[in-house]
């Protein structure tokens, strides 16, 4: 029942992903850390059994990809990066 959206920004401002609870109609999490536009975001399917920062209940994981040439896997409920990969320019 969540929706994820990402933003275009620069200098680390407006480069976040936001998670919305569609039933409540409001933002419930904000994933910040990219330094340039966040171009893609998605929830990670099949993450229900994964461990996470809270240690109990199902994990809520999301992935973001940014113009800063990083991809990040997020523990959404903790609003923390669980893993990160950097990419060279092609």
Coordinates of C-alpha atoms in Angstrom, one line a residue:
X1 CA 0.0 0.0 0.0
X2 CA 3.0 2.3 -0.5
X3 CA 4.0 4.4 -3.5
X4 CA 7.6 5.5 -4.2
X5 CA 8.6 8.6 -6.1
X6 CA 11.9 10.2 -6.9
X7 CA 13.0 13.8 -7.5
X8 CA 15.2 15.8 -9.8
X9 CA 17.6 18.1 -8.0
X10 CA 21.2 19.2 -7.7
X11 CA 23.9 19.8 -5.0
X12 CA 22.1 17.3 -2.8
X13 CA 18.9 19.4 -2.7
X14 CA 15.8 17.8 -4.0
X15 CA 17.5 14.5 -4.9
X16 CA 15.5 12.3 -2.6
X17 CA 13.1 9.5 -3.0
X18 CA 9.8 9.7 -1.1
X19 CA 7.5 6.9 0.1
X20 CA 3.8 7.6 0.4
X21 CA 1.1 5.7 2.2
X22 CA -1.7 5.8 -0.3
X23 CA -4.4 5.0 2.4
X24 CA -3.3 7.9 4.6
X25 CA -2.6 10.1 1.6
X26 CA 0.7 11.4 3.0
X27 CA 4.5 10.9 2.8
X28 CA 5.7 8.5 5.5
X29 CA 9.5 8.1 4.6
X30 CA 12.1 10.2 2.9
X31 CA 15.3 8.6 1.5
X32 CA 18.1 11.2 1.2
X33 CA 21.7 10.8 0.3
X34 CA 22.1 11.2 -3.5
X35 CA 24.0 14.3 -4.6
X36 CA 22.3 14.6 -8.0
X37 CA 18.9 13.8 -9.5
X38 CA 17.4 10.5 -8.6
X39 CA 16.3 9.1 -11.9
X40 CA 14.7 5.8 -11.0
X41 CA 13.2 4.1 -7.9
X42 CA 11.4 0.9 -7.2
X43 CA 10.5 -1.4 -4.3
X44 CA 12.4 -4.6 -4.2
X45 CA 10.1 -7.6 -4.7
X46 CA 10.5 -10.6 -2.4
X47 CA 12.2 -8.7 0.4
X48 CA 9.6 -9.7 3.0
X49 CA 12.0 -12.2 4.7
X50 CA 15.1 -10.0 4.6
X51 CA 16.6 -8.7 7.8
X52 CA 16.5 -5.0 8.4
X53 CA 17.5 -2.3 10.9
X54 CA 14.4 -2.8 13.1
X55 CA 15.1 -6.5 13.3
X56 CA 11.4 -7.5 13.5
X57 CA 8.6 -7.8 11.0
X58 CA 8.9 -7.8 7.2
X59 CA 11.6 -5.6 5.5
X60 CA 10.5 -2.8 3.2
X61 CA 13.4 -2.4 0.7
X62 CA 13.7 0.0 -2.2
X63 CA 16.3 0.7 -4.8
X64 CA 17.3 4.2 -6.2
X65 CA 19.5 5.1 -9.1
X66 CA 21.0 8.6 -9.5
X67 CA 22.8 10.9 -11.9
X68 CA 25.6 10.9 -9.3
X69 CA 26.3 7.4 -10.7
X70 CA 25.3 5.4 -7.7
X71 CA 22.6 2.8 -7.0
X72 CA 21.4 2.4 -3.5
X73 CA 19.4 -0.3 -1.7
X74 CA 17.4 1.2 1.1
X75 CA 15.9 -0.1 4.3
X76 CA 12.9 2.2 3.9
X77 CA 11.6 2.0 7.5
X78 CA 15.0 2.9 8.9
X79 CA 15.5 5.5 6.1
X80 CA 19.1 4.1 5.8
X81 CA 21.2 2.8 3.0
X82 CA 21.6 -1.0 3.2
X83 CA 24.0 -1.3 0.2
X84 CA 25.5 1.0 -2.4
X85 CA 27.2 0.6 -5.8
X86 CA 29.1 3.2 -7.8
X87 CA 29.4 3.2 -11.6
X88 CA 32.0 4.7 -13.9
X89 CA 31.0 6.8 -16.9
X90 CA 30.5 4.7 -20.0

